[in-house]
mmCIF file of C-alpha atoms in Angstrom:
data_model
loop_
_atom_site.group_PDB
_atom_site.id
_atom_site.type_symbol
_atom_site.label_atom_id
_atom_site.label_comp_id
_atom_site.label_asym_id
_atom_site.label_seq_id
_atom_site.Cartn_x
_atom_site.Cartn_y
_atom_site.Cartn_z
ATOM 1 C CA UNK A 1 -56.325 42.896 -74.146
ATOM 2 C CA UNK A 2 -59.639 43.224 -72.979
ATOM 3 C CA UNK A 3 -60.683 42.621 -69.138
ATOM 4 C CA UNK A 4 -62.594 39.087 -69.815
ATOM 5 C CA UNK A 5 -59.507 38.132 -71.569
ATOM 6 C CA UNK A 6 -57.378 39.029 -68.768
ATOM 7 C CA UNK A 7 -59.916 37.453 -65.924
ATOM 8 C CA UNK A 8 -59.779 34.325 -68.496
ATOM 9 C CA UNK A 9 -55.672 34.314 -68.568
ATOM 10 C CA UNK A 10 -55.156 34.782 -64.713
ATOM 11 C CA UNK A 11 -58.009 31.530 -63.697
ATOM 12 C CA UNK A 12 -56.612 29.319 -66.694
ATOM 13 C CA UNK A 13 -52.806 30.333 -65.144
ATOM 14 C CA UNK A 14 -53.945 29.897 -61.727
ATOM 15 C CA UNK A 15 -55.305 26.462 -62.562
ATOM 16 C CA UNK A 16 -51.781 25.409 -64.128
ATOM 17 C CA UNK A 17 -49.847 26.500 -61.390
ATOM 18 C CA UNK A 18 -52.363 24.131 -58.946
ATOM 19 C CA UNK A 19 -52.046 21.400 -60.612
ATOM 20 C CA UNK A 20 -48.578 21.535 -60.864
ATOM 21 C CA UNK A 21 -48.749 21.862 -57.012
ATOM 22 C CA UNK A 22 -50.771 18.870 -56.820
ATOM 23 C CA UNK A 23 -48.488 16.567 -58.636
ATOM 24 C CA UNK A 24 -45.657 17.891 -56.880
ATOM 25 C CA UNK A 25 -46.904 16.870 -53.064
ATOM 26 C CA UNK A 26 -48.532 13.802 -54.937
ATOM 27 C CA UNK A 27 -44.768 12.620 -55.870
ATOM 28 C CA UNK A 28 -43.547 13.880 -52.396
ATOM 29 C CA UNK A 29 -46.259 11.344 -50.516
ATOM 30 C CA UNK A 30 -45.120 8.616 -52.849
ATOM 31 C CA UNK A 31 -41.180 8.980 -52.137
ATOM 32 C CA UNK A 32 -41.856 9.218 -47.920
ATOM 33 C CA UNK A 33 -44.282 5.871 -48.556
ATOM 34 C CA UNK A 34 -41.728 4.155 -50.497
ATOM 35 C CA UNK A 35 -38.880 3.468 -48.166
ATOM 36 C CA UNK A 36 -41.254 2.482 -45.330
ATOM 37 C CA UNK A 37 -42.725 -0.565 -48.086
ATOM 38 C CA UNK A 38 -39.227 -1.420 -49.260
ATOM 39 C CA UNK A 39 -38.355 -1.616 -45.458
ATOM 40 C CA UNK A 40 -41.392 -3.960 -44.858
ATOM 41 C CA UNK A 41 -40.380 -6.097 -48.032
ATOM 42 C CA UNK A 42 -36.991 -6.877 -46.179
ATOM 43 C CA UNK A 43 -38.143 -8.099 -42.994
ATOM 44 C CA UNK A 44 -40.230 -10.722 -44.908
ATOM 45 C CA UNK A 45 -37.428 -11.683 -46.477
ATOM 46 C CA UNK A 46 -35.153 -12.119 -43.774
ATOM 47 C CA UNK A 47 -37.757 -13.631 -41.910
ATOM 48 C CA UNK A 48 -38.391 -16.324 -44.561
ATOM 49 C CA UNK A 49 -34.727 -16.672 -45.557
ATOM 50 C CA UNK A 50 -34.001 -17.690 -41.749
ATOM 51 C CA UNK A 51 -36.762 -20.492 -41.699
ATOM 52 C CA UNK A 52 -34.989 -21.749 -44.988
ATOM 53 C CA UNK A 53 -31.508 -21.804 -43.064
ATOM 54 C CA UNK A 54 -33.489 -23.962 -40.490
ATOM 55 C CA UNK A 55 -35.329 -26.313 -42.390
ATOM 56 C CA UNK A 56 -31.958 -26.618 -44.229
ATOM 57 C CA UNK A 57 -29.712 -27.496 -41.010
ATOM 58 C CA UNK A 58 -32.093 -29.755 -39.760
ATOM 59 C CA UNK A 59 -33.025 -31.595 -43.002
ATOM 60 C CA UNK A 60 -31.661 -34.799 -41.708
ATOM 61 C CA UNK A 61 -33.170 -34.811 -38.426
ATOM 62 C CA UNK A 62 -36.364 -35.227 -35.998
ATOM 63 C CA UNK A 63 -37.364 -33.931 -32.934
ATOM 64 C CA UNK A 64 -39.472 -36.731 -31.299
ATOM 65 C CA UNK A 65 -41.025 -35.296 -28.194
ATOM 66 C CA UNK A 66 -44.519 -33.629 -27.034
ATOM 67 C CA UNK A 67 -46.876 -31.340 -27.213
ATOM 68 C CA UNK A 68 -43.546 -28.606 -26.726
ATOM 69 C CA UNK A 69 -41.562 -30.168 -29.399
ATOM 70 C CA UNK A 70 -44.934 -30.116 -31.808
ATOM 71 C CA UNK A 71 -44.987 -26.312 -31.824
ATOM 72 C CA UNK A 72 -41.463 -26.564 -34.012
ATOM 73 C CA UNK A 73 -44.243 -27.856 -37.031
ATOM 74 C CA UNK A 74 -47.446 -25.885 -35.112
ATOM 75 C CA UNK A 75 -45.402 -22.397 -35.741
ATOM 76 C CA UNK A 76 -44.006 -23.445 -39.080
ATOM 77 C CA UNK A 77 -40.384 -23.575 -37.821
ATOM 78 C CA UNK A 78 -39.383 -27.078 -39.020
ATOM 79 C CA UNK A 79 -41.259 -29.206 -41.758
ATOM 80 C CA UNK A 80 -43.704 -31.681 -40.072
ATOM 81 C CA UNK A 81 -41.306 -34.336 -41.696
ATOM 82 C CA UNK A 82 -39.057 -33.252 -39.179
ATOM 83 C CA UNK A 83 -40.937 -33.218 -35.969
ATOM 84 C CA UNK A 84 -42.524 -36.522 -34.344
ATOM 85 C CA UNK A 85 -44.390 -35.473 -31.583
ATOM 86 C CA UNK A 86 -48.019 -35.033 -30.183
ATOM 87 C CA UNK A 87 -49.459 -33.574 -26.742
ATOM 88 C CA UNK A 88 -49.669 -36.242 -23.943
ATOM 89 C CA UNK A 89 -46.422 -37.768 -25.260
ATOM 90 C CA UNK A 90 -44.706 -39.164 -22.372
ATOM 91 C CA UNK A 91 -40.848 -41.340 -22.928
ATOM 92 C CA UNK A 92 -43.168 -44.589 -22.993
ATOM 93 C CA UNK A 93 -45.776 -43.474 -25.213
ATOM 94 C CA UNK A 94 -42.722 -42.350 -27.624
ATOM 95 C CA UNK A 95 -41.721 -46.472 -27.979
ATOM 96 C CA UNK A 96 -44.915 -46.468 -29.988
ATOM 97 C CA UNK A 97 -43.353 -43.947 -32.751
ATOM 98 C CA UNK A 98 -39.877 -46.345 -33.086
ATOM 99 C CA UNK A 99 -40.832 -47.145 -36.687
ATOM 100 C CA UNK A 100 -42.454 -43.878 -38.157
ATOM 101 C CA UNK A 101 -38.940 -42.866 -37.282
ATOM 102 C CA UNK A 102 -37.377 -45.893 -38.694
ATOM 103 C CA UNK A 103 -39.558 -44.963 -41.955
ATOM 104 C CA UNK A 104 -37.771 -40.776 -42.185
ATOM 105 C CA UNK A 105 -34.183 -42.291 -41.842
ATOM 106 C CA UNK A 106 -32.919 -39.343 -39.732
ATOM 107 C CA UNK A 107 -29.085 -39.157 -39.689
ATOM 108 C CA UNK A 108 -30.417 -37.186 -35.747
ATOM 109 C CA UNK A 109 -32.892 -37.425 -33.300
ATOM 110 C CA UNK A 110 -33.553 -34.842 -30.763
ATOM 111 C CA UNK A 111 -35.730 -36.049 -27.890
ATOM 112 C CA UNK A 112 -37.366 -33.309 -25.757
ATOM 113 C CA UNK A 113 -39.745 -35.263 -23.696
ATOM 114 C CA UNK A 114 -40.598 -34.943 -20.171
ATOM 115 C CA UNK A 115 -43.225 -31.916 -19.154
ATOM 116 C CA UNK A 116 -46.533 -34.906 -19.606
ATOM 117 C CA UNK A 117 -43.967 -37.399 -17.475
ATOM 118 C CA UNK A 118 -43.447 -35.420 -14.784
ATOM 119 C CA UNK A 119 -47.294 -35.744 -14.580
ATOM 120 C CA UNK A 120 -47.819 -38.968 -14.752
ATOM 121 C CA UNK A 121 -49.558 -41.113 -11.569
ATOM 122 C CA UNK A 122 -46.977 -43.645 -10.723
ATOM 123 C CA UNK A 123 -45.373 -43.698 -7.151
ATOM 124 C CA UNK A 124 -42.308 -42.611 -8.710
ATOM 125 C CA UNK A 125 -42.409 -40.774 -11.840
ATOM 126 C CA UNK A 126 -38.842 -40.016 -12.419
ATOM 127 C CA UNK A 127 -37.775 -43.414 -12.100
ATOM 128 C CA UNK A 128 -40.515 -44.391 -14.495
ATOM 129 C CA UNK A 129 -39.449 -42.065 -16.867
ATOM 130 C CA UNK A 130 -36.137 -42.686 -16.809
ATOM 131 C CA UNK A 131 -36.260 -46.544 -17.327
ATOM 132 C CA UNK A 132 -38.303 -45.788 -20.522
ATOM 133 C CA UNK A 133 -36.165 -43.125 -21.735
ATOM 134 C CA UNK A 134 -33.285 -45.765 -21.644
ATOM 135 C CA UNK A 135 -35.540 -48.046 -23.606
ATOM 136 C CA UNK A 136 -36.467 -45.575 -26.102
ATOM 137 C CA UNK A 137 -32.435 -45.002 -26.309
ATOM 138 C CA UNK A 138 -32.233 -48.478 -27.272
ATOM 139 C CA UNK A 139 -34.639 -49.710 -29.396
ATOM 140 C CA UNK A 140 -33.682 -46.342 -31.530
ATOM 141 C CA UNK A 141 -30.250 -47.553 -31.680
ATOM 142 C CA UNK A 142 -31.148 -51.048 -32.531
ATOM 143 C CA UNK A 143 -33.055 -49.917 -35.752
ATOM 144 C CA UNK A 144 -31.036 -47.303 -36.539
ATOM 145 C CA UNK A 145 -27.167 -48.103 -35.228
ATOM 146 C CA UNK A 146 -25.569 -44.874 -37.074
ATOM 147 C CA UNK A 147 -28.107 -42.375 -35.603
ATOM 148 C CA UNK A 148 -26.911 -39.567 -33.237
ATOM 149 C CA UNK A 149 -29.457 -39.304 -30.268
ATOM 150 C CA UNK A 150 -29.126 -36.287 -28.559
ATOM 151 C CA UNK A 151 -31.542 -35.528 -24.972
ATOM 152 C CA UNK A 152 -32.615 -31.905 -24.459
ATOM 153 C CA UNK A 153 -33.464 -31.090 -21.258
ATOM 154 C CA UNK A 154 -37.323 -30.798 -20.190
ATOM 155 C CA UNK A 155 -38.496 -26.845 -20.310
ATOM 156 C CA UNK A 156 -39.169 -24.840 -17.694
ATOM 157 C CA UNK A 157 -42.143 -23.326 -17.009
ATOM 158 C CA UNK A 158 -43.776 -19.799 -15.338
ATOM 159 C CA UNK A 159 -44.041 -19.191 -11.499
ATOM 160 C CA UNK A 160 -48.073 -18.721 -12.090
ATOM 161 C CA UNK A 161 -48.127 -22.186 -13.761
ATOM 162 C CA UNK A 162 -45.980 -24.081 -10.749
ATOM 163 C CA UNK A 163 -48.751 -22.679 -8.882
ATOM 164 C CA UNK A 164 -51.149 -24.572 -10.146
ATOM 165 C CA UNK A 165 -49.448 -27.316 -10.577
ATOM 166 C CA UNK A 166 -46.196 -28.320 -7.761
ATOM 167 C CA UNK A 167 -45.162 -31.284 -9.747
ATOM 168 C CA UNK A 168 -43.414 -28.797 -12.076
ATOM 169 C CA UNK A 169 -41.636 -27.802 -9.171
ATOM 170 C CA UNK A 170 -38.858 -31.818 -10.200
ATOM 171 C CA UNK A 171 -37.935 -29.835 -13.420
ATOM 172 C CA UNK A 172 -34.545 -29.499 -12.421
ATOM 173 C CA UNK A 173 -34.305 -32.908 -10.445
ATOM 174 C CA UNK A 174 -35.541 -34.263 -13.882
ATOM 175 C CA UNK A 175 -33.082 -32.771 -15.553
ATOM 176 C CA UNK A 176 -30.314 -33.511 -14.100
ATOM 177 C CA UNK A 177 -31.415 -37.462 -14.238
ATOM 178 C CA UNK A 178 -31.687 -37.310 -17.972
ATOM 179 C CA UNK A 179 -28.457 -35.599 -17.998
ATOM 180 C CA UNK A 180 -27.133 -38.518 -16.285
ATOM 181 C CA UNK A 181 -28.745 -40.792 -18.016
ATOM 182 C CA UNK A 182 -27.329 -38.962 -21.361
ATOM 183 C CA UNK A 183 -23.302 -39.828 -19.533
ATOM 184 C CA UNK A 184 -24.163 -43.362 -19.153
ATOM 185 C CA UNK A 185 -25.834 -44.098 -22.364
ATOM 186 C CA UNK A 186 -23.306 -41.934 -24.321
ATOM 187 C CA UNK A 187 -25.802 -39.993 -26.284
ATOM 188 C CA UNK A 188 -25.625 -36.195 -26.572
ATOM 189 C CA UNK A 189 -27.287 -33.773 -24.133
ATOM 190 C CA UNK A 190 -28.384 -30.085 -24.684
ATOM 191 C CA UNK A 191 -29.422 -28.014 -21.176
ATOM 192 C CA UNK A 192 -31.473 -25.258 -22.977
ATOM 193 C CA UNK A 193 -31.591 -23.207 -19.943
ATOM 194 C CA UNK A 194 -29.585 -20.767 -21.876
ATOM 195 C CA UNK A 195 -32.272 -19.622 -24.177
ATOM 196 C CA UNK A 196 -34.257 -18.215 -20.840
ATOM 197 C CA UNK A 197 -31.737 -16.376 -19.434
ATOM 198 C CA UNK A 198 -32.740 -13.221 -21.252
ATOM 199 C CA UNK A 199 -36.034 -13.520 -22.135
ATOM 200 C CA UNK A 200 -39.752 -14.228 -19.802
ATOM 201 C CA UNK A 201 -41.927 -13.372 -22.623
ATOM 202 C CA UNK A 202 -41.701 -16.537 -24.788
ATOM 203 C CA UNK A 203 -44.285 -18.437 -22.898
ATOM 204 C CA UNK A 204 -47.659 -18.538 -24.253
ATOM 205 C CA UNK A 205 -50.578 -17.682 -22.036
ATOM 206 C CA UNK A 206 -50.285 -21.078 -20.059
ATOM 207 C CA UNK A 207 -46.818 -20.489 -18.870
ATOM 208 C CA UNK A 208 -45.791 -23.856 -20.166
ATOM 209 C CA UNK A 209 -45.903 -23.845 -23.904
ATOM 210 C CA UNK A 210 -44.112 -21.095 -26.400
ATOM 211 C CA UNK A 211 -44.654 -18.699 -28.435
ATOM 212 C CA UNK A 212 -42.613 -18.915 -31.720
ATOM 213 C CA UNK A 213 -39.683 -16.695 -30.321
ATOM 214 C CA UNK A 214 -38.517 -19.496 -28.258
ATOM 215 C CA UNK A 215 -38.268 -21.801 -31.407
ATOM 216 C CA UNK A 216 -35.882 -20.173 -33.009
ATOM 217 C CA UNK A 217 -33.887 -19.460 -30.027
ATOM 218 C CA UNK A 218 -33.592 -23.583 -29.164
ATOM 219 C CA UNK A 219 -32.596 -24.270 -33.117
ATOM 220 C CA UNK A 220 -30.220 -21.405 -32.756
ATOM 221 C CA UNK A 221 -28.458 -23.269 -29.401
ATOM 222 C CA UNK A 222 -29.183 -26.647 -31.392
ATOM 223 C CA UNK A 223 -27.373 -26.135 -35.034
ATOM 224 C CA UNK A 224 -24.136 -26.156 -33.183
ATOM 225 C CA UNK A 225 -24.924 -29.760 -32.322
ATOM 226 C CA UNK A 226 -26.242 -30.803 -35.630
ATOM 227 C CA UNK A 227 -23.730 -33.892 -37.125
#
C-alpha cells in the first residue's frame, strides 16, 4: 500500500472513530436530560391532580365571603361556581348575594367574612357585624333549610400591615364573637389559626391577602368539615 493510501485510510478511520464519539456523548446528554423532564412532568401532575381532589370535595359547596375568600377562584383553587365573594364584602353587603346562592343549591356554605367589617365607620363595628352575620345566618337558612353553614374565623394579618392600620389589631376579639355567635346559632365554626402556625410567607405583599400556598392549606383544614 502506497503512502496516499495509507494517509487516506488513517483520516477516513479517524473520522469514524469521531463520529462514533459524537453520538456516544450525544446519547449520554440525552439520558442525564431525561430524568430531570420526566421529574418536571410529575410535579405537574401532582399539582393538577390535587386541584382535581379539591374541586371534587368541595363540589357541593360555596365560600361566600370577600376579597380573601375570592382568591380561592383568583388562584384557580376552587371553580368560580364555588366561590361567592368580591372585595369590600362586608356580613351586610353579603344579604345582597342570598339568592345567587339560592340559584347554586350548595348542600355547604362557608362564610369567611370579616377583614372589610372590621373597617367599617360605625361606633361599634363588631356589634354591627355581628347582628348582620346573624341575619345572613338566617335568611340562608330560610331559603335553604337543609344547608350546613359553617363560620371561619376572620384571617390574620402581618405586623407591618397592623401598623398601618390598628383596627386589625380586634382580629381576635372578632373572632371569638363569631365563634360565639357560631354556639348560639348552632352552625359550624372553623378557627384557621392552625394553618399559620408554621408558615409567615403566605401573605402577599400587603400582609393581608395570600398567596396561593395558604389556599390549599385552609381546604386542607376544611375537607375534614365537608358534609
Amino acid at each position: 500500500m502506497d503512502m496516499r493510501k495509507k494517509i487516506t485510510l488513517t483520516i477516513l478511520m479517524g473520522s469514524i472513530v469521531l463520529s462514533l464519539a459524537a453520538c456516544g456523548n450525544q446519547s449520554a446528554d440525552q439520558s442525564a436530560v431525561q430524568p430531570v423532564s420526566q421529574a418536571q412532568g410529575r410535579e405537574g401532575a401532582a399539582s393538577g391532580s390535587t386541584v382535581k381532589v379539591y374541586q371534587q370535595t368541595f363540589e357541593n359547596s360555596v365560600f361566600l365571603g370577600d376579597s380573601i375568600t375570592e382568591g380561592l377562584s383568583f388562584h384557580d383553587v376552587l371553580d368560580e361556581k364555588n366561590v361567592l365573594a368580591g372585595a369590600g364584602k362586608t356580613a351586610e353587603f353579603a344579604l345582597e348575594d342570598i339568592e345567587e346562592l339560592v340559584k347554586r343549591k350548595p348542600k355547604q356554605v362557608f362564610i369567611q367574612l370579616g377583614s372589610d367589617d372590621i373597617l367599617w365607620p360605625t361606633d361599634d363595628p363588631l356589634t354591627y357585624a355581628m347582628n348582620n352575620y346573624a341575619k345572613l345566618i338566617g335568611m340562608i337558612r330560610d331559603k335553604l333549610p337543609e344547608i350546613q353553614i359553617t363560620l371561619l374565623t376572620v384571617t390574620p394579618v402581618t405586623e407591618e400591615a397592623i401598623k398601618k392600620e390598628p383596627r386589625y389589631n380586634t382580629i381576635p376579639d372578632f373572632n371569638l364573637a363569631l365563634e360565639n355567635l357560631a354556639g348560639n346559632e348552632q352552625v359550624g365554626f372553623v378557627d384557621l389559626a392552625p394553618i399559620f402556625k408554621d408558615s409567615a410567607d403566605m401573605y402577599d405583599s400587603d400582609g393581608i391577602h395570600f398567596k396561593p400556598e395558604f389556599y390549599a392549606r385552609m381546604l386542607d383544614l376544611l375537607k375534614e368539615h365537608v358534609k
